[in-house]
mmCIF file of N, CA and C and ligand atoms in Angstrom:
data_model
loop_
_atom_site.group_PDB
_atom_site.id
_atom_site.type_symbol
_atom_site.label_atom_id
_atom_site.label_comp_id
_atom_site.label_asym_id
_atom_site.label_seq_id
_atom_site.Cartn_x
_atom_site.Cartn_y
_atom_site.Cartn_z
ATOM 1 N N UNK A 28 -28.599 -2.840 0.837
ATOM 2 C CA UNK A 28 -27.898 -1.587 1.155
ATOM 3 C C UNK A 28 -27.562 -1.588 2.646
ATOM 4 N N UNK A 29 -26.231 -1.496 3.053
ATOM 5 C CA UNK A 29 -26.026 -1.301 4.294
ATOM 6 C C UNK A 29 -26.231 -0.037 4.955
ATOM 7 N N UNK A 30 -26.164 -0.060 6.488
ATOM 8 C CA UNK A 30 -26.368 1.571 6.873
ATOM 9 C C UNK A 30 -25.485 2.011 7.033
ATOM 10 N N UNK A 31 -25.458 3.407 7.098
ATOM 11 C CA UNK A 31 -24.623 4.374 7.296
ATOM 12 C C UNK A 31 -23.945 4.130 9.175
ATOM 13 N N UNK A 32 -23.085 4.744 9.260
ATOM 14 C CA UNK A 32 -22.653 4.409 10.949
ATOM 15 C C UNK A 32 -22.895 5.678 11.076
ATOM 16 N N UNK A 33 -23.254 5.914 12.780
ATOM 17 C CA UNK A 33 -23.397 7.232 13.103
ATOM 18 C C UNK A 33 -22.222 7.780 13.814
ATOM 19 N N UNK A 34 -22.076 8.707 13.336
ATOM 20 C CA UNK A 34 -20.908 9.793 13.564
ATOM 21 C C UNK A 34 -21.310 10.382 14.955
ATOM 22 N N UNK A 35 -22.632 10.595 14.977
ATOM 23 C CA UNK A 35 -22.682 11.528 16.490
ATOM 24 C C UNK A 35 -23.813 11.959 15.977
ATOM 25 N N UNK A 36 -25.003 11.476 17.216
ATOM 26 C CA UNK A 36 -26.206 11.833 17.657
ATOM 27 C C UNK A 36 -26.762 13.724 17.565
ATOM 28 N N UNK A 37 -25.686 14.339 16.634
ATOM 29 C CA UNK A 37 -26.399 15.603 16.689
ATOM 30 C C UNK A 37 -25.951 15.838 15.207
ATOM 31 N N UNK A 38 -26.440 17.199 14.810
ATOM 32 C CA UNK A 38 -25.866 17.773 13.795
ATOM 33 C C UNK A 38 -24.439 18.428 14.210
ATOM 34 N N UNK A 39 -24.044 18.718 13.045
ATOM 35 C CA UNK A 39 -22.469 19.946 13.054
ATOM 36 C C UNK A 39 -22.995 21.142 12.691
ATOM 37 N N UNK A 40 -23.060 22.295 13.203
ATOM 38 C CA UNK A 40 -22.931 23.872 12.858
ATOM 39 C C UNK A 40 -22.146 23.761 12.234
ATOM 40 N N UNK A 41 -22.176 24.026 10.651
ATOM 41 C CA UNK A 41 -20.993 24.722 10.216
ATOM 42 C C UNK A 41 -21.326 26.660 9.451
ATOM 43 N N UNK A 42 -20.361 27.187 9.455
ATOM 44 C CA UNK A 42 -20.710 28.164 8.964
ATOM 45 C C UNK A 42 -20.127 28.750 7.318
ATOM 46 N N UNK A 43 -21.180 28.198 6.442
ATOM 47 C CA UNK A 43 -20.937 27.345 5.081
ATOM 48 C C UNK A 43 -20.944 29.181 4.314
ATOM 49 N N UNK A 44 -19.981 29.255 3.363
ATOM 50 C CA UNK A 44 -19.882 30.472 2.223
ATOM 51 C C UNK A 44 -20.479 30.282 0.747
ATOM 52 N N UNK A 45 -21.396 31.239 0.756
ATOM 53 C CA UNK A 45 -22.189 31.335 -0.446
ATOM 54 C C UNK A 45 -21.586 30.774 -1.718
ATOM 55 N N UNK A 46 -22.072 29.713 -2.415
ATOM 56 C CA UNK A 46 -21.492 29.411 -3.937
ATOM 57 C C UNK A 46 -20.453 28.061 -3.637
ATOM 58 N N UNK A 47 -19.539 27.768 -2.923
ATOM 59 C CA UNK A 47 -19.162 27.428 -2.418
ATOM 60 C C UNK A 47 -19.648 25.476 -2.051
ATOM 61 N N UNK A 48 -18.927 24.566 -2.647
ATOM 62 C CA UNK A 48 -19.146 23.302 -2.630
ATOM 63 C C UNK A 48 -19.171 22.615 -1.224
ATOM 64 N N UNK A 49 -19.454 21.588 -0.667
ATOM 65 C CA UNK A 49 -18.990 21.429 0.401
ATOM 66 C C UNK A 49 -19.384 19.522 0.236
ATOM 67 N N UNK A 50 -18.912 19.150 0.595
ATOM 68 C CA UNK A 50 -19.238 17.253 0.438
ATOM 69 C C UNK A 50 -19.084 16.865 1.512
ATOM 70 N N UNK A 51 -20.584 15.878 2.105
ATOM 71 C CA UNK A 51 -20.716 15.591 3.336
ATOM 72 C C UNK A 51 -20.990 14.046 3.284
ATOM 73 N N UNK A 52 -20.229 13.707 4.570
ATOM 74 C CA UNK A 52 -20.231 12.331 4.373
ATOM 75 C C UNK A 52 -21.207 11.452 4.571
ATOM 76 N N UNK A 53 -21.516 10.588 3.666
ATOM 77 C CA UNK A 53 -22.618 10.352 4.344
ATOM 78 C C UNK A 53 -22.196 8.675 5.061
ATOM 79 N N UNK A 54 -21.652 7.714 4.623
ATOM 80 C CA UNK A 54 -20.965 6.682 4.911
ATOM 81 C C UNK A 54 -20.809 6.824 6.443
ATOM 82 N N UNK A 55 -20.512 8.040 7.685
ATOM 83 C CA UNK A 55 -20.529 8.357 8.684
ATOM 84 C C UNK A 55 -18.824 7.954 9.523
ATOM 85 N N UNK A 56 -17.643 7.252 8.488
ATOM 86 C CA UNK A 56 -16.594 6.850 9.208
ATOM 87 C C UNK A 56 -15.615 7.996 8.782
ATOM 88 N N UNK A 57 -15.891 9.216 8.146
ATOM 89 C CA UNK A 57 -14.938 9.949 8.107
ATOM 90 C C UNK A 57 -14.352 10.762 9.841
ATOM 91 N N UNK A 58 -13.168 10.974 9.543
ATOM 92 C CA UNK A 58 -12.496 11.692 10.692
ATOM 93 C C UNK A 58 -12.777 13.201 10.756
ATOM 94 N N UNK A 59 -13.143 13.576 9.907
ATOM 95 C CA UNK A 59 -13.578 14.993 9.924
ATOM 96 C C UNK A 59 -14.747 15.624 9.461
ATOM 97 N N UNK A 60 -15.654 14.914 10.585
ATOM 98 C CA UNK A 60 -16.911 15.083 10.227
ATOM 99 C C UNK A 60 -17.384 16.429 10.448
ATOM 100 N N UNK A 61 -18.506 16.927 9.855
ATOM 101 C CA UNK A 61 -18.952 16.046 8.921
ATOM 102 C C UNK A 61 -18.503 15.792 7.654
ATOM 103 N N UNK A 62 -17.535 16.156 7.209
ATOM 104 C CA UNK A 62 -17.500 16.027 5.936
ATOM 105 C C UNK A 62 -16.393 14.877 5.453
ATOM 106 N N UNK A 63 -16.586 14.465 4.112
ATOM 107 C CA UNK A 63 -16.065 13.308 3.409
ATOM 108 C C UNK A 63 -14.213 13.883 3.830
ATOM 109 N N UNK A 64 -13.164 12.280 3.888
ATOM 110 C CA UNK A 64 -12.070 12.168 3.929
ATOM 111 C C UNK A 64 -11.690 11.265 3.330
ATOM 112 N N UNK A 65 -12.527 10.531 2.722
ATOM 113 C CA UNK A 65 -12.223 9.408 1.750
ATOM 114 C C UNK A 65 -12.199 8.095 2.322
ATOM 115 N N UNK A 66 -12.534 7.963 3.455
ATOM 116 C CA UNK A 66 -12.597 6.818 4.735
ATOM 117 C C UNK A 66 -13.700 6.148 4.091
ATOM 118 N N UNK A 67 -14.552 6.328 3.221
ATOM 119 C CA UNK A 67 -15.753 5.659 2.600
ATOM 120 C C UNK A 67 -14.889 4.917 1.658
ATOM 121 N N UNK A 68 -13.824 4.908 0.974
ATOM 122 C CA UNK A 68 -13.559 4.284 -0.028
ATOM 123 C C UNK A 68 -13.732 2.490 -0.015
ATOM 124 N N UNK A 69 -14.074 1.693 -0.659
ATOM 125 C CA UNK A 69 -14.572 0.533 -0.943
ATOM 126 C C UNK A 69 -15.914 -0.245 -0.426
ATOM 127 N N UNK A 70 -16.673 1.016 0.109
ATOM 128 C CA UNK A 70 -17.899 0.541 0.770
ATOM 129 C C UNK A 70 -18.902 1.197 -0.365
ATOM 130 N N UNK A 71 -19.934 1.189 -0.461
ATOM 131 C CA UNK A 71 -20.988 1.391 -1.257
ATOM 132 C C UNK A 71 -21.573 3.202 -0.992
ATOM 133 N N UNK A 72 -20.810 3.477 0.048
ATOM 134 C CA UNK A 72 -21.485 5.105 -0.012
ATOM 135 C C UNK A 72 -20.063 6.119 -0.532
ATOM 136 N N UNK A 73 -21.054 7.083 -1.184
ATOM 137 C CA UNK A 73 -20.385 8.163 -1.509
ATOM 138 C C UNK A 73 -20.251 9.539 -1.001
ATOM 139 N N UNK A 74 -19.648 10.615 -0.837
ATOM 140 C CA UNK A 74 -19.726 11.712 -0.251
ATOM 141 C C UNK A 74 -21.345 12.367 -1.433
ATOM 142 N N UNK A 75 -21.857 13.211 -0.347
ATOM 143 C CA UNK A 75 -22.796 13.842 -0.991
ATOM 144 C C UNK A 75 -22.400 15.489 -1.361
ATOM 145 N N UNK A 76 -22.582 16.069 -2.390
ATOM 146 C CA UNK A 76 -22.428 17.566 -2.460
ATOM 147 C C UNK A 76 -23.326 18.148 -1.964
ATOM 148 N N UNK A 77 -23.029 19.258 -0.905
ATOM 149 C CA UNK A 77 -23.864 20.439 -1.080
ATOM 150 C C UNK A 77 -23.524 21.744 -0.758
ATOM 151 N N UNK A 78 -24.415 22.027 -1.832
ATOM 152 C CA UNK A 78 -24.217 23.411 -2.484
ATOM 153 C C UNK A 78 -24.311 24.933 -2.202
ATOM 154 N N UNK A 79 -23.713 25.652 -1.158
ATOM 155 C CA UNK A 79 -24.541 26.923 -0.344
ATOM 156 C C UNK A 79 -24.986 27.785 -0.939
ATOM 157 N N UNK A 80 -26.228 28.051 -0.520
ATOM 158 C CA UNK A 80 -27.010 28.663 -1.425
ATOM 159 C C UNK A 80 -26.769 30.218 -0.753
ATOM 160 N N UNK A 81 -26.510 30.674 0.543
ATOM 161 C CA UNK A 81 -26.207 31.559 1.178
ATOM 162 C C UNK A 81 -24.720 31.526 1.737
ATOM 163 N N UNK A 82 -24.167 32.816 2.775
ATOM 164 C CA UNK A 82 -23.459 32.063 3.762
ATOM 165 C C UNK A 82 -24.287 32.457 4.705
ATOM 166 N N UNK A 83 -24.303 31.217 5.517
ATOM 167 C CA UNK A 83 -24.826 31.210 6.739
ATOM 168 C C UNK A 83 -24.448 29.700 7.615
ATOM 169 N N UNK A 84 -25.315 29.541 8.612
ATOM 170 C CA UNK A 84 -24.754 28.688 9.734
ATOM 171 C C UNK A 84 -25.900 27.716 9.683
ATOM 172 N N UNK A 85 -25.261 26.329 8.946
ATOM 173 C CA UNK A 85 -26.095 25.228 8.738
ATOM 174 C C UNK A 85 -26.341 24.197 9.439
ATOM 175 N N UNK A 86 -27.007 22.871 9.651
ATOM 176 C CA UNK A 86 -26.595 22.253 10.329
ATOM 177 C C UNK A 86 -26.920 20.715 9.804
ATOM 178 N N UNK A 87 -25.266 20.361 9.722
ATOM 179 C CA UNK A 87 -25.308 18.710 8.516
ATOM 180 C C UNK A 87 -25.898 18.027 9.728
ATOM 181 N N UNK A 88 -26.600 16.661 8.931
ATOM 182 C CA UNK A 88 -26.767 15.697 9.981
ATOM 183 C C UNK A 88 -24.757 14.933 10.029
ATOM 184 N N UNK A 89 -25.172 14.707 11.452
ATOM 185 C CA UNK A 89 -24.184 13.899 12.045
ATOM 186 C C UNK A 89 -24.433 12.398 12.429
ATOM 187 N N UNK A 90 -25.804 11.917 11.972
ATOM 188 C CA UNK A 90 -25.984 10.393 12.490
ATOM 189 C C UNK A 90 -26.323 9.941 11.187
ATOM 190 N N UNK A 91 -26.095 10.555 9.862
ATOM 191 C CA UNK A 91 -26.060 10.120 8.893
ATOM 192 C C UNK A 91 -27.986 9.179 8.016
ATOM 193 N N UNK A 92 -28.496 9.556 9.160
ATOM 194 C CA UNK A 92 -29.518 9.400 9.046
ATOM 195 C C UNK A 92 -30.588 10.229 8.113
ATOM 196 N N UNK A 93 -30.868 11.168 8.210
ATOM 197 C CA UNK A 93 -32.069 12.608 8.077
ATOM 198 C C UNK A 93 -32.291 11.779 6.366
ATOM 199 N N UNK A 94 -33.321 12.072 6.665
ATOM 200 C CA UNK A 94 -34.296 12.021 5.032
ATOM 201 C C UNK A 94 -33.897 13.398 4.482
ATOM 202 N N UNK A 95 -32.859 13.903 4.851
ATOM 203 C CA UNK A 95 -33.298 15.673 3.912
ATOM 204 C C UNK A 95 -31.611 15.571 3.515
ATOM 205 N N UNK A 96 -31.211 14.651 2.885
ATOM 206 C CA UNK A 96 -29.704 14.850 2.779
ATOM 207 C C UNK A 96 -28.590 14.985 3.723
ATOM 208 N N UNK A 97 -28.059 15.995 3.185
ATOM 209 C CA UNK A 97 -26.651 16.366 4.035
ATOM 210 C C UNK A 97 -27.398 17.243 5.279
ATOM 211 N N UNK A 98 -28.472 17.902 5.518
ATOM 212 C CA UNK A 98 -28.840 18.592 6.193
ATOM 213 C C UNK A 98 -29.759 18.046 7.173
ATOM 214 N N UNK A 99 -29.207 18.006 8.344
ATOM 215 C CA UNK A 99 -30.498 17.220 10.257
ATOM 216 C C UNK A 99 -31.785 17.533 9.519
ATOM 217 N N UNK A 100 -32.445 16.797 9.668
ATOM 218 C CA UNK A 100 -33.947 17.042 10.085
ATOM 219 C C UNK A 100 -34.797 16.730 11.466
ATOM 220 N N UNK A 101 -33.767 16.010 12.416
ATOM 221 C CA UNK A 101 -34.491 15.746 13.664
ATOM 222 C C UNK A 101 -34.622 14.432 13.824
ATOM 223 N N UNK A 102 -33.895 13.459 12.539
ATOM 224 C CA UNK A 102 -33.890 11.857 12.886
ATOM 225 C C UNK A 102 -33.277 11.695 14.038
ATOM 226 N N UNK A 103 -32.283 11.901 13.952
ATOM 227 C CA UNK A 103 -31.213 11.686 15.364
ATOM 228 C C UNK A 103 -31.790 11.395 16.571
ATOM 229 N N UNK A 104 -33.069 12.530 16.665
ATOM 230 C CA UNK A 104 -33.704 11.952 18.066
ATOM 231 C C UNK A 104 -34.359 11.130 18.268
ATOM 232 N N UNK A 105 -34.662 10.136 17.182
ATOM 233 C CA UNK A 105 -35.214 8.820 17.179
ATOM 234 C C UNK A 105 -34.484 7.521 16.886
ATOM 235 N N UNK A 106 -33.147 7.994 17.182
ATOM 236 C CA UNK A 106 -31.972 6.794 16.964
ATOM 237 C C UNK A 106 -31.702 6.107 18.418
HETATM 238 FE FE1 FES B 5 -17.894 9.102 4.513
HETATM 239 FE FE2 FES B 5 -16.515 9.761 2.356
HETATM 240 S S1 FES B 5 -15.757 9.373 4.313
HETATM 241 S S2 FES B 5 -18.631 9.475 2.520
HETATM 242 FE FE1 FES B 6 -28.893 13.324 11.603
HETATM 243 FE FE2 FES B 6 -30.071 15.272 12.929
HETATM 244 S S1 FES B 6 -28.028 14.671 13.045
HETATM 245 S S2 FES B 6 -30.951 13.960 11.495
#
């Protein structure tokens, strides 16, 4: 399995609407990060869904790293 490339050493704030799909890239070469643009196509990663469970102000990982999905957990600062 290859790695993901990092997009950028932090997370993205986004401010995500309840119910509401959102697909985050995880592959890390999309242009509009964080989220999928299809720039993953013929490599082995796929966009990930996720799902807002609220609206509120989230924060995706951006180094494509985090053990917790689409969402930072604080890897970044050990990249
Ligand atoms: Fe990265 Fe689609 S562009 S997963
Ligand atoms: Fe990836 Fe924080 S930005 S873990």
């Amino acid at each position: 399995m290859s790695k993901p490339e990092i997009a950028a050493k932090s997370p993205f704030a986004v401010n995500v609407e309840k119910g509401k799909d959102y697909y985050w890239c995880s592959c890390g070469k999309s242009k509009s990060q964080p989220f999928c643009d299809g720039s993953h196509k013929g490599s082995e990663f796929n966009p990930l869904k996720y799902t807002a469970e609220d609206s509120k102000a989230v924060y995706f990982c951006g180094c494509k790293h985090s053990a917790n999905g689409a969402l930072c957990d604080g890897t970044h600062k050990s990249l």
